[in-house]
Short mmCIF file of C-alpha atoms in Angstrom, two decimals:
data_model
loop_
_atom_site.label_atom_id
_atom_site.label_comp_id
_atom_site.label_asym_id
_atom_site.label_seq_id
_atom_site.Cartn_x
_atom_site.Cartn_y
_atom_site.Cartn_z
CA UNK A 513 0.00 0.00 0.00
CA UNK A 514 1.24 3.24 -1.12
CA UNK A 515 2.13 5.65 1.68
CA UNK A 516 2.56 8.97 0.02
CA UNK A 517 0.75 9.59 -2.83
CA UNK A 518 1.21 12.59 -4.85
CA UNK A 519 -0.92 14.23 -7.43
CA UNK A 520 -1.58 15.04 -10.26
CA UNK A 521 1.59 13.31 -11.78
CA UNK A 522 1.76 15.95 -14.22
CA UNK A 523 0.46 19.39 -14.31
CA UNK A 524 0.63 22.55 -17.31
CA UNK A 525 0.12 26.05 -16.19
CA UNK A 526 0.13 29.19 -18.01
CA UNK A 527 2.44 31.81 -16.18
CA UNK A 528 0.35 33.58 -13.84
CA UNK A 529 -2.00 30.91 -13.30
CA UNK A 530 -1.95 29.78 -9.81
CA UNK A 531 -2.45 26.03 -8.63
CA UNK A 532 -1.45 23.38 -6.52
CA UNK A 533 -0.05 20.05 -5.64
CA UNK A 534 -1.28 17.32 -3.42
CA UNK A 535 0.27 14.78 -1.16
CA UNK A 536 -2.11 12.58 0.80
CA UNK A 537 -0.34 9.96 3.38
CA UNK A 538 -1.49 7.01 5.21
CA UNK A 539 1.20 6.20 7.83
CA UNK A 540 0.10 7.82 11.94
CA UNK A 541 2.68 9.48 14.13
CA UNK A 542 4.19 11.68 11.43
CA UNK A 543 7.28 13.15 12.47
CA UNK A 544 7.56 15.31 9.44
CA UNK A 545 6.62 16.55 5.82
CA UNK A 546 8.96 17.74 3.24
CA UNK A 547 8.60 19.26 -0.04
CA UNK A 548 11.47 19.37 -2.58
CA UNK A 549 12.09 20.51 -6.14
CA UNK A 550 14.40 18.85 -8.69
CA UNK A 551 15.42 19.70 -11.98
CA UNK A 552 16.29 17.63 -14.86
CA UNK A 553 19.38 15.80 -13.93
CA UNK A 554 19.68 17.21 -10.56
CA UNK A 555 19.77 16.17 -6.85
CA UNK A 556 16.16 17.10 -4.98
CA UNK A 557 16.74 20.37 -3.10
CA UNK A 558 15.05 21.36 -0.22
CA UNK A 559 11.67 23.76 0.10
CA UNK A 560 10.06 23.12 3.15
CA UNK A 561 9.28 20.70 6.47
CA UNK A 562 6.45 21.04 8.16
CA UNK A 563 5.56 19.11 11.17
CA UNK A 564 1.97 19.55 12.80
CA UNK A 565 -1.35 19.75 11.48
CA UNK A 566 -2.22 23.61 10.37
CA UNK A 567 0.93 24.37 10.13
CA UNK A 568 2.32 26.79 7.01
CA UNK A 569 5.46 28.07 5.34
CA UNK A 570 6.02 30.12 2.42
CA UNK A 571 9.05 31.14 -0.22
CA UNK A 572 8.38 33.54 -2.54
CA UNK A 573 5.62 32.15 -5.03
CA UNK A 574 5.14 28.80 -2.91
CA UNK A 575 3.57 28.24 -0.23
CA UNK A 576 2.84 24.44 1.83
CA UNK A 577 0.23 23.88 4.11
CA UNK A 578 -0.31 20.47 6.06
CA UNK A 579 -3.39 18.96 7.73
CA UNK A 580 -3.48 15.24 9.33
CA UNK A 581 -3.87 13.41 5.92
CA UNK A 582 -2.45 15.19 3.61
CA UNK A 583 -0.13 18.68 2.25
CA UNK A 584 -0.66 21.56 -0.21
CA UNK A 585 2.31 22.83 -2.25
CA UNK A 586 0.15 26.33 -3.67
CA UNK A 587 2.07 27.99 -6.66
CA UNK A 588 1.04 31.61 -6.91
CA UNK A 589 1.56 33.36 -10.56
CA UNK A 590 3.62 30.76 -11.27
CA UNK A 591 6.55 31.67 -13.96
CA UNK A 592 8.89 29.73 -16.38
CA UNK A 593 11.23 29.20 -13.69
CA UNK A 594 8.76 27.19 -11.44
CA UNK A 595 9.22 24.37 -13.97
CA UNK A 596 10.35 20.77 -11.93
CA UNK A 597 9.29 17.73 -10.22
CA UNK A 598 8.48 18.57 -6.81
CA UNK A 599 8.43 16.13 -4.33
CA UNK A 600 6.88 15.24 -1.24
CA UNK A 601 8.39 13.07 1.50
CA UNK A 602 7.60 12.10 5.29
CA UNK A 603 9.61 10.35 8.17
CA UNK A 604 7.13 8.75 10.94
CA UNK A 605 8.89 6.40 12.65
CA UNK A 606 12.44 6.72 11.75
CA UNK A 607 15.22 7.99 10.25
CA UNK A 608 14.04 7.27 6.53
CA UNK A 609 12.05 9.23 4.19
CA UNK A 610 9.34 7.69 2.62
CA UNK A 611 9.25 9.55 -1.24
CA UNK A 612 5.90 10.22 -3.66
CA UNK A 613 6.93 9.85 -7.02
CA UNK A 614 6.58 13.32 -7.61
CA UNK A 615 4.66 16.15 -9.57
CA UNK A 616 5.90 17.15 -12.73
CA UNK A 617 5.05 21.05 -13.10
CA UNK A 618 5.49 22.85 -16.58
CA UNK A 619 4.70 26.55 -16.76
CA UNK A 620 4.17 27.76 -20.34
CA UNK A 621 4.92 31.93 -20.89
CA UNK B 270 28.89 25.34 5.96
CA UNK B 271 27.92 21.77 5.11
CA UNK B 272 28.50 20.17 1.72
CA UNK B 273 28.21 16.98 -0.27
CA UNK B 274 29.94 15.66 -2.67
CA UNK B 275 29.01 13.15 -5.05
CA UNK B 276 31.13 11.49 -8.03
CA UNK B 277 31.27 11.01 -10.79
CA UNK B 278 28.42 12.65 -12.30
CA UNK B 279 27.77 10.36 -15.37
CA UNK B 280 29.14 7.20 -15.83
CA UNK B 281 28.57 4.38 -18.70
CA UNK B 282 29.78 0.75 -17.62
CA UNK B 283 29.48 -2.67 -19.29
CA UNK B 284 27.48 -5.49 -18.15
CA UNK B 285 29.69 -7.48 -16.04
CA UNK B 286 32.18 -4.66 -15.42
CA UNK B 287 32.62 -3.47 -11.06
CA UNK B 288 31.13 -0.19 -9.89
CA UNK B 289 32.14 2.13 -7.24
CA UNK B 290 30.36 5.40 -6.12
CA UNK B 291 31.85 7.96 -3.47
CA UNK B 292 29.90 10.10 -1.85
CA UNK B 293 31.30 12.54 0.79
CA UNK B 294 30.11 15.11 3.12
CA UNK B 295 31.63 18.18 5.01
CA UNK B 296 30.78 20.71 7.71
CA UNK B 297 28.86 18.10 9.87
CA UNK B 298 29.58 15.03 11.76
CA UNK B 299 28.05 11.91 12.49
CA UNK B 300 25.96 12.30 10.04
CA UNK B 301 23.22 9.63 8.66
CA UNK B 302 24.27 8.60 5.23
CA UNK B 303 21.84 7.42 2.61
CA UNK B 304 22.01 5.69 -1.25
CA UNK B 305 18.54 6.31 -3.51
CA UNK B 306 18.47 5.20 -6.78
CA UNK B 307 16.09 6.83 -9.13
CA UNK B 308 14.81 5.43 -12.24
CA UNK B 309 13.22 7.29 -15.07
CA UNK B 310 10.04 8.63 -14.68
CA UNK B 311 9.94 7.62 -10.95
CA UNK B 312 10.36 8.04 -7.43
CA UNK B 313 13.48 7.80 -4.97
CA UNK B 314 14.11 4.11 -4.17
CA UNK B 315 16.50 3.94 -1.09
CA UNK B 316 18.81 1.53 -1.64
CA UNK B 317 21.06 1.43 2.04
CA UNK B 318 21.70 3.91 4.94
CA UNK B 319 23.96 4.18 7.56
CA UNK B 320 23.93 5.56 11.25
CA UNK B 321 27.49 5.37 11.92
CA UNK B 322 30.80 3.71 10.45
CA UNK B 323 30.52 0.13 9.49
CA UNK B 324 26.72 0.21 10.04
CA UNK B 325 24.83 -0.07 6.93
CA UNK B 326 20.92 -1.36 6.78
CA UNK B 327 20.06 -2.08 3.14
CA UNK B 328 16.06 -2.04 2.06
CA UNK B 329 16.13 -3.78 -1.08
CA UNK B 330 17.71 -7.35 -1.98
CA UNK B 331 19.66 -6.06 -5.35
CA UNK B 332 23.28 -6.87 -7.01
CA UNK B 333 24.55 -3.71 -4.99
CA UNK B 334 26.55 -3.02 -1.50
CA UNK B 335 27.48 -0.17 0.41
CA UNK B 336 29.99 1.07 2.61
CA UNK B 337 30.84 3.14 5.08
CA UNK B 338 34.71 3.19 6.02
CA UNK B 339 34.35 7.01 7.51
CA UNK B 340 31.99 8.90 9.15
CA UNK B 341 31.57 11.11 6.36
CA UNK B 342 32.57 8.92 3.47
CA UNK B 343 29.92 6.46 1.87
CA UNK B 344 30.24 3.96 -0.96
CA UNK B 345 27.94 2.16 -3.45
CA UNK B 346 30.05 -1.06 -4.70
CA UNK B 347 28.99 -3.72 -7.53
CA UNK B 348 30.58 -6.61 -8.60
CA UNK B 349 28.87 -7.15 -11.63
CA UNK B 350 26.66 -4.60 -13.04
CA UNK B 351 23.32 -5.85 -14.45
CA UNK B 352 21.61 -3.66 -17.11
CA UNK B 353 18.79 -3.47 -14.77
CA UNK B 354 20.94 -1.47 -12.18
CA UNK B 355 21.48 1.56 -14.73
CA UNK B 356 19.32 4.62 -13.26
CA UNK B 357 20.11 8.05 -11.42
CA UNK B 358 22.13 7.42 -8.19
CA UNK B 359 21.54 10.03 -5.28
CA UNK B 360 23.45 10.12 -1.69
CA UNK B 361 21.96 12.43 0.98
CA UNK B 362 22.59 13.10 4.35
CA UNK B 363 20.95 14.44 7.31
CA UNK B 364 21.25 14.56 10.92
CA UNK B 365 19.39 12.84 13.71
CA UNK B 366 16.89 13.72 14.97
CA UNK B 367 15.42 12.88 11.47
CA UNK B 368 15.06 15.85 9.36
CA UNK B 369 15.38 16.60 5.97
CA UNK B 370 17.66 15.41 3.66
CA UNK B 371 20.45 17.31 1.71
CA UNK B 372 21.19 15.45 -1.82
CA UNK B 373 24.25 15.57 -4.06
CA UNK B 374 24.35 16.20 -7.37
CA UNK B 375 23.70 12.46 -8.50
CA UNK B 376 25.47 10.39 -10.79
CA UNK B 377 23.65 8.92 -13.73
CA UNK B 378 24.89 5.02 -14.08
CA UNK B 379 24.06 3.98 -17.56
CA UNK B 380 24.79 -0.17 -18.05
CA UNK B 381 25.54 -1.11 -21.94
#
C-alpha cells in the first residue's frame, strides 16, 4: 500500500495561473513533511518541512500547508522558472524518508 | 557550511564490469548517510543507509553493497553490473533527529 501519494503526476500552467499540488499519506505518528524541487538531472533540493497539522510556510511564489492526511504545495503566478518535479516526502517512525513519485510542473509563458 | 559531494556525475559501464560510487560530506559530523536510486520517470528508491561507520541497513535485496569506512565517506560497490541497475544514483545526508535530507548532485549510471 502506497504511503505517500502525490498528485496530479503531471500538471501545465500558463504563467500567472496559480495552482497546486497534493500529497495525501497514510502512515500515523508523522514526524515530518517535506517538499522538494528537482530539476532535470539534478539532486532534490530542499523547500520546506512542516511538522503539525495547520501548520504553514512560504518562499516567494510557494507556499505548503499540512493537515493530518495530507499537504498543499500552492504555486502563486507561477513563472517559467517554477518548472520541476516537486516532491513530497515524510519520516514517521524513523530515520528514513518515505518519497511520492513526484509532480511534474510545466509553466508555459 | 555543510556540503556533499558526489562522483562522478555520469558514468557508462558494461554489463559485467565493477562499480564504485563515493559520496562525501563536510561541515557536519556523524551524520546519517543514505544511497537512492532513481529510475526514469519515478520516485526515490532507497537503496542502504547508515547511522554510523561500518553500520549499513540495506532495504532492497539487489546486485549492490554499500559502505561506510568514515563517518563522512559512503560507498555504493557492484561486482557485476546488471543492465537493470542503470538509473540516477543520489546520496543524501541528514542529521538525527530525522530531518530533511540534503542530496548531491547524482550520478547517472548507464549499463551497456
Amino acid at each position: 500500500e502506497d504511503q505517500v501519494t502525490q498528485s496530479p503526476e503531471a500538471l501545465r500552467l500558463q504563467e500567472g495561473e496559480s495552482s497546486s499540488l497534493n500529497c495525501s499519506y497514510t502512515v500515523s505518528g508523522l514526524r515530518g513533511l517535506f517538499w522538494y524541487r528537482q530539476d532535470p538531472g539534478k539532486g532534490p533540493e530542499f523547500l520546506f518541512t512542516l511538522y503539525s497539522a495547520g501548520e504553514e510556510k512560504e518562499k516567494e511564489r510557494l507556499k505548503a500547508t499540512l493537515t493530518k492526511k495530507e499537504s498543499f504545495l500552492h504555486i502563486t503566478a507561477p513563472k517559467p522558472e517554477d518548472s520541476a518535479t516537486y516532491l513530497c516526502a515524510l519520516s514517521y517512525n524513523t530515520d528514513k524518508l518515505i518519497f511520492g513519485t513526484g509532480t511534474r510542473l510545466q509553466v508555459f509563458p | 557550511s555543510q556540503t556533499i559531494h558526489q562522483w562522478p556525475a555520469t558514468l557508462v559501464q558494461p554489463v559485467g564490469s565493477p562499480l564504485s560510487l563515493e559520496c562525501t560530506v563536510e561541515g557536519t559530523s556523524n551524520p546519517n548517510l543514505y544511497w537512492y536510486r532513481q529510475a526514469a520517470g519515478r520516485g526515490l528508491q532507497l537503496l542502504f543507509y547508515s547511522v554510523g561507520i561500518g553500520q549499513i541497513s540495506s532495504e532492497v535485496p539487489q546486485n549492490l553493497s554499500a559502505s561506510r569506512p568514515q563517518d563522512r565517506q559512503f560507498i555504493l560497490s557492484s561486482k557485476k553490473l546488471l543492465l537493470s541497475d542503470s538509473g540516477f544514483y543520489l546520496c543524501a545526508w541528514s542529521v538525527r533527529p530525522s530531518g530533511g535530507y540534503t542530496f548531491g548532485s547524482g550520478t547517472r549510471l548507464t549499463v551497456v
